[in-house]
Tab-separated table of C-alpha atoms and ligand atoms in Angstrom:
chain	number	residue	atom	x	y	z
Z	1	MET	CA	59.829	26.248	-14.836
Z	2	THR	CA	58.569	27.356	-11.431
Z	3	PRO	CA	58.792	24.502	-8.925
Z	4	ALA	CA	55.284	23.577	-7.652
Z	5	ALA	CA	56.198	24.400	-4.099
Z	6	GLU	CA	56.805	28.076	-5.112
Z	7	VAL	CA	53.356	28.456	-6.711
Z	8	PRO	CA	51.062	30.194	-4.266
Z	9	VAL	CA	47.925	28.259	-3.070
Z	10	VAL	CA	44.822	29.624	-1.321
Z	11	THR	CA	42.699	26.972	0.233
Z	12	ILE	CA	38.942	27.312	1.005
Z	13	ASP	CA	37.574	24.474	3.053
Z	14	GLY	CA	34.143	24.153	4.620
Z	15	PRO	CA	30.912	22.122	4.889
Z	16	SER	CA	28.415	21.468	2.023
Z	17	GLY	CA	26.573	24.645	1.077
Z	18	SER	CA	28.898	27.103	2.699
Z	19	GLY	CA	29.461	28.647	-0.653
Z	20	LYS	CA	33.068	27.611	-0.946
Z	21	GLY	CA	32.706	26.556	-4.569
Z	22	THR	CA	31.213	29.860	-5.708
Z	23	ILE	CA	33.707	31.945	-3.629
Z	24	ALA	CA	36.694	29.822	-4.859
Z	25	ARG	CA	35.618	30.280	-8.481
Z	26	ARG	CA	35.256	34.032	-8.058
Z	27	VAL	CA	38.507	34.437	-6.250
Z	28	ALA	CA	40.390	32.358	-8.933
Z	29	ALA	CA	38.797	34.385	-11.782
Z	30	SER	CA	39.714	37.694	-10.077
Z	31	LEU	CA	43.338	36.618	-9.708
Z	32	GLY	CA	43.615	34.761	-13.011
Z	33	TRP	CA	44.582	31.638	-11.127
Z	34	HIS	CA	43.745	27.925	-11.577
Z	35	LEU	CA	40.908	26.344	-9.619
Z	36	LEU	CA	40.695	22.911	-8.020
Z	37	ASP	CA	37.245	21.746	-7.191
Z	38	SER	CA	38.325	18.743	-5.125
Z	39	GLY	CA	34.738	17.694	-4.304
Z	40	ALA	CA	34.233	17.020	-8.036
Z	41	LEU	CA	36.976	14.381	-7.904
Z	42	TYR	CA	35.217	12.493	-5.065
Z	43	ARG	CA	31.971	12.908	-6.968
Z	44	LEU	CA	33.613	11.457	-10.113
Z	45	VAL	CA	34.939	8.417	-8.164
Z	46	ALA	CA	31.344	7.790	-6.956
Z	47	LEU	CA	29.883	8.243	-10.415
Z	48	ALA	CA	32.477	5.978	-12.028
Z	49	ALA	CA	31.735	3.348	-9.381
Z	50	GLU	CA	28.032	3.551	-10.197
Z	51	HIS	CA	28.757	3.276	-13.909
Z	52	ARG	CA	30.990	0.181	-13.339
Z	53	GLY	CA	28.730	-1.487	-10.803
Z	54	VAL	CA	31.315	-1.118	-8.015
Z	55	ALA	CA	29.807	-1.060	-4.492
Z	56	LEU	CA	30.372	2.171	-2.526
Z	57	GLY	CA	31.757	0.071	0.362
Z	58	ASP	CA	34.493	-1.691	-1.717
Z	59	ALA	CA	37.489	0.442	-0.653
Z	60	GLU	CA	40.046	-1.399	-2.733
Z	61	ALA	CA	38.050	-1.250	-6.026
Z	62	LEU	CA	37.186	2.438	-5.340
Z	63	ALA	CA	40.866	3.153	-4.779
Z	64	GLY	CA	41.633	1.578	-8.102
Z	65	ILE	CA	39.027	3.855	-9.766
Z	66	ALA	CA	40.474	6.916	-8.047
Z	67	ALA	CA	44.081	5.978	-9.183
Z	68	GLY	CA	42.983	5.543	-12.773
Z	69	LEU	CA	40.514	8.408	-12.949
Z	70	ASP	CA	40.282	9.596	-16.545
Z	71	VAL	CA	39.000	13.129	-15.970
Z	72	ARG	CA	39.200	16.330	-17.973
Z	73	PHE	CA	37.983	19.805	-17.014
Z	74	ASP	CA	37.369	22.447	-19.678
Z	75	SER	CA	34.938	25.132	-20.684
Z	76	ASP	CA	32.383	25.569	-23.398
Z	77	ALA	CA	32.287	28.572	-25.835
Z	78	ALA	CA	30.405	30.664	-23.228
Z	79	GLY	CA	32.919	29.910	-20.587
Z	80	GLY	CA	30.723	27.417	-18.742
Z	81	GLU	CA	32.629	24.633	-16.904
Z	82	ARG	CA	32.511	21.156	-18.423
Z	83	ILE	CA	33.698	17.918	-16.726
Z	84	TRP	CA	34.462	14.729	-18.700
Z	85	LEU	CA	34.724	11.257	-17.240
Z	86	ASP	CA	36.024	8.492	-19.515
Z	87	GLY	CA	35.447	10.786	-22.514
Z	88	GLU	CA	31.784	11.339	-21.573
Z	89	GLN	CA	30.424	14.688	-20.387
Z	90	VAL	CA	29.166	14.415	-16.832
Z	91	THR	CA	28.922	18.095	-15.803
Z	92	ALA	CA	25.279	18.041	-14.676
Z	93	GLU	CA	25.344	14.404	-13.490
Z	94	ILE	CA	28.080	14.908	-10.892
Z	95	ARG	CA	26.003	17.722	-9.172
Z	96	ALA	CA	23.058	15.399	-8.376
Z	97	GLU	CA	22.280	14.982	-4.642
Z	98	GLU	CA	22.751	11.280	-5.019
Z	99	THR	CA	26.261	11.728	-6.400
Z	100	GLY	CA	27.048	14.123	-3.472
Z	101	LYS	CA	25.979	11.444	-1.032
Z	102	GLY	CA	28.032	8.836	-2.920
Z	103	ALA	CA	31.081	11.176	-2.863
Z	104	SER	CA	30.791	11.543	0.901
Z	105	ALA	CA	30.661	7.756	1.174
Z	106	VAL	CA	33.647	6.981	-0.959
Z	107	ALA	CA	35.628	9.827	0.791
Z	108	VAL	CA	35.784	7.940	4.042
Z	109	PHE	CA	38.388	5.479	2.665
Z	110	ALA	CA	42.065	6.321	3.255
Z	111	PRO	CA	43.232	4.518	0.052
Z	112	VAL	CA	40.754	6.536	-2.070
Z	113	ARG	CA	42.001	9.803	-0.522
Z	114	ALA	CA	45.638	8.680	-1.063
Z	115	ALA	CA	44.958	7.827	-4.663
Z	116	LEU	CA	43.632	11.327	-5.314
Z	117	LEU	CA	46.571	13.228	-3.670
Z	118	ASP	CA	48.856	13.486	-6.698
Z	119	LEU	CA	46.010	14.367	-9.018
Z	120	GLN	CA	45.026	17.212	-6.679
Z	121	ARG	CA	48.552	18.504	-6.240
Z	122	GLY	CA	49.051	18.497	-10.073
Z	123	PHE	CA	46.613	21.468	-10.180
Z	124	ARG	CA	49.284	23.559	-8.548
Z	125	ARG	CA	50.620	25.509	-11.573
Z	126	PRO	CA	51.692	29.122	-12.124
Z	127	PRO	CA	50.538	31.760	-11.517
Z	128	GLY	CA	48.580	30.219	-8.568
Z	129	LEU	CA	45.892	27.930	-7.357
Z	130	VAL	CA	42.637	28.309	-5.366
Z	131	ALA	CA	41.623	24.938	-3.992
Z	132	ASP	CA	38.260	24.249	-2.470
Z	133	GLY	CA	37.211	21.144	-0.420
Z	134	ARG	CA	37.288	19.683	3.084
Z	135	ASP	CA	40.984	18.924	3.656
Z	136	MET	CA	42.770	21.339	1.303
Z	137	GLY	CA	44.399	23.228	4.187
Z	138	THR	CA	44.805	20.385	6.558
Z	139	GLN	CA	46.177	17.648	4.165
Z	140	VAL	CA	46.620	18.475	0.542
Z	141	PHE	CA	48.222	21.916	0.605
Z	142	ARG	CA	49.492	22.239	4.131
Z	143	ASP	CA	51.917	24.973	3.035
Z	144	ALA	CA	49.132	27.201	1.478
Z	145	SER	CA	49.768	30.920	1.719
Z	146	LEU	CA	46.233	31.497	2.963
Z	147	LYS	CA	43.751	28.997	4.445
Z	148	VAL	CA	40.167	29.978	4.713
Z	149	PHE	CA	37.457	27.935	6.534
Z	150	LEU	CA	34.063	29.053	5.268
Z	151	THR	CA	30.948	28.296	7.208
Z	152	ALA	CA	27.320	29.193	7.307
Z	153	SER	CA	24.439	28.196	9.519
Z	154	ALA	CA	22.883	24.730	8.653
Z	155	GLU	CA	19.543	26.483	7.922
Z	156	GLU	CA	21.076	28.927	5.560
Z	157	ARG	CA	23.020	26.160	3.779
Z	158	ALA	CA	19.887	24.124	3.267
Z	159	ARG	CA	18.026	27.227	2.005
Z	160	ARG	CA	20.828	27.976	-0.535
Z	161	ARG	CA	20.901	24.415	-1.769
Z	162	HIS	CA	17.173	24.308	-2.094
Z	163	LYS	CA	17.192	27.507	-4.192
Z	164	GLN	CA	20.005	26.148	-6.386
Z	165	LEU	CA	18.066	22.931	-7.088
Z	166	LYS	CA	14.811	24.841	-7.599
Z	167	ASP	CA	16.527	27.061	-10.165
Z	168	LYS	CA	17.560	23.893	-12.019
Z	169	GLY	CA	13.938	22.709	-11.916
Z	170	ILE	CA	14.558	20.044	-9.340
Z	171	ASP	CA	11.944	19.859	-6.540
Z	172	VAL	CA	13.208	18.574	-3.188
Z	173	SER	CA	11.672	19.305	0.216
Z	174	LEU	CA	13.566	21.737	2.424
Z	175	ALA	CA	13.249	19.359	5.453
Z	176	ALA	CA	14.716	16.424	3.478
Z	177	LEU	CA	17.624	18.640	2.272
Z	178	SER	CA	18.370	19.815	5.839
Z	179	ARG	CA	18.536	16.234	6.959
Z	180	ASP	CA	20.893	15.254	4.128
Z	181	ILE	CA	23.095	18.176	4.879
Z	182	GLU	CA	23.299	17.267	8.546
Z	183	ASP	CA	24.000	13.630	7.718
Z	184	ARG	CA	26.765	14.672	5.226
Z	185	ASP	CA	28.309	17.145	7.747
Z	186	ARG	CA	28.346	14.428	10.415
Z	187	ARG	CA	29.956	11.808	8.106
Z	188	ASP	CA	32.550	14.319	6.739
Z	189	SER	CA	33.440	15.669	10.169
Z	190	GLU	CA	33.471	12.426	12.155
Z	191	ARG	CA	35.439	10.202	9.728
Z	192	PRO	CA	38.866	9.210	11.053
Z	193	VAL	CA	40.747	10.076	7.849
Z	194	ALA	CA	41.102	13.760	6.883
Z	195	PRO	CA	37.899	14.843	8.654
Z	196	LEU	CA	36.319	18.183	7.858
Z	197	CYS	CA	37.886	20.659	10.317
Z	198	PRO	CA	39.749	23.921	10.046
Z	199	ALA	CA	43.555	23.879	9.820
Z	200	GLU	CA	45.168	25.367	12.922
Z	201	ASP	CA	46.317	28.335	10.882
Z	202	ALA	CA	43.030	28.786	8.979
Z	203	ARG	CA	41.025	32.070	9.060
Z	204	MET	CA	37.395	31.505	9.883
Z	205	LEU	CA	34.760	33.193	7.743
Z	206	ASP	CA	31.041	32.901	8.374
Z	207	SER	CA	29.094	33.670	5.194
Z	208	SER	CA	25.581	33.589	6.873
Z	209	GLY	CA	23.698	36.724	5.791
Z	210	ARG	CA	26.568	38.010	3.700
Z	211	SER	CA	26.521	38.410	-0.087
Z	212	ILE	CA	28.807	36.403	-2.413
Z	213	GLU	CA	30.436	39.688	-3.404
Z	214	ALA	CA	31.167	40.646	0.245
Z	215	VAL	CA	32.651	37.253	1.115
Z	216	THR	CA	34.789	37.312	-2.084
Z	217	GLN	CA	36.104	40.686	-1.173
Z	218	THR	CA	36.983	39.595	2.295
Z	219	VAL	CA	39.014	36.668	0.866
Z	220	LEU	CA	40.734	38.947	-1.693
Z	221	GLY	CA	41.534	41.398	1.042
Z	222	TRP	CA	43.176	38.591	3.091
Z	223	ILE	CA	45.145	37.405	0.034
Z	224	GLY	CA	46.274	41.038	-0.248
Z	225	GLU	CA	47.690	40.806	3.299
Z	226	VAL	CA	49.771	37.713	2.510
Z	227	LEU	CA	50.743	38.089	-1.137
Z	228	ASP	CA	51.469	41.049	-3.386
Z	229	VAL	CA	49.255	39.747	-6.149
Z	230	GLY	CA	46.120	39.632	-3.999
Z	231	ARG	CA	46.500	43.165	-2.800
Z	232	GLU	CA	46.577	44.460	-6.345
Z	233	VAL	CA	43.610	42.505	-7.470
Z	234	GLY	CA	41.614	43.124	-4.289
Z	235	ARG	CA	42.185	46.832	-4.553
Z	236	ALA	CA	41.354	46.935	-8.248
Z	237	ASP	CA	38.112	45.033	-7.744
Z	238	ARG	CA	36.881	47.311	-4.934
Z	239	THR	CA	37.164	50.479	-6.957
E	1	DC	O1	32.158	19.774	-1.999
E	1	DC	P1	31.265	18.687	-2.515
E	1	DC	O2	29.819	18.710	-2.074
E	1	DC	O3	31.301	18.618	-4.013
E	1	DC	O4	31.955	17.362	-1.981
E	1	DC	C1	31.299	16.100	-2.080
E	1	DC	C2	31.831	15.151	-1.030
E	1	DC	O5	33.152	14.817	-1.280
E	1	DC	C3	31.851	15.689	0.418
E	1	DC	O6	30.605	15.400	1.056
E	1	DC	C4	32.982	14.972	1.042
E	1	DC	C5	33.904	14.671	-0.081
E	1	DC	N1	35.097	15.587	-0.110
E	1	DC	C6	36.121	15.248	0.713
E	1	DC	O7	36.079	14.292	1.443
E	1	DC	N2	37.345	15.927	0.659
E	1	DC	C7	37.397	17.047	-0.225
E	1	DC	N3	38.532	17.709	-0.230
E	1	DC	C8	36.287	17.424	-1.022
E	1	DC	C9	35.120	16.657	-0.993
């Protein structure tokens, strides 16, 4: 068995709406690697707390939830991602704005973050892992082969999120969304534990005004510079 430390990891960190989830999914699919959507874990802790009537300020109880999180990721027949919490499907529920806010609130507590560490590191399996979040490069996978910090202007992130929600039939005002995004950025960046910030050795990538395809190709190109596998896939995809 390949020791976990030898399994290559690419981290993609950045603020809400920078497109890291989409890019991480595409890069992982291109390489045939596993994917860790670490934000989903914080969302699941917030959702489980809501289901069990635990207050979002009760660090100890939240850490208990995080330590015993009964979560399963799989896909339906069409390849669509499904997420299960305590045996119940919560795929759509965890993407709600409220759950995102709850996730950002529970994520400030060090014991919650510590309780999720092993779970996250368990996703590191051959042939490789693409991990997206806020602290993948700075805390969880400090030895990653490539660290990307993906950004986009606050206006563009709010516009993207607005479109995503509208496509799902959810009507929220753009102004309210912008405010929420700014609040969330502030809380994620200013918290004392594992704040949102680029790792010292991260490569910065601004996705404003760039297509998903172009950003994906940039990341695959970078992987090609540091690992043989990325170069192969990056080249094949560009032809
Ligand atoms: O990426 P997302 O919107 O699903 O993340 C939801 C919240 O979870 C985010 O506002 C902060 C928290 N989070 C975190 O603190 N660390 C991570 N690695 C991922 C998410």
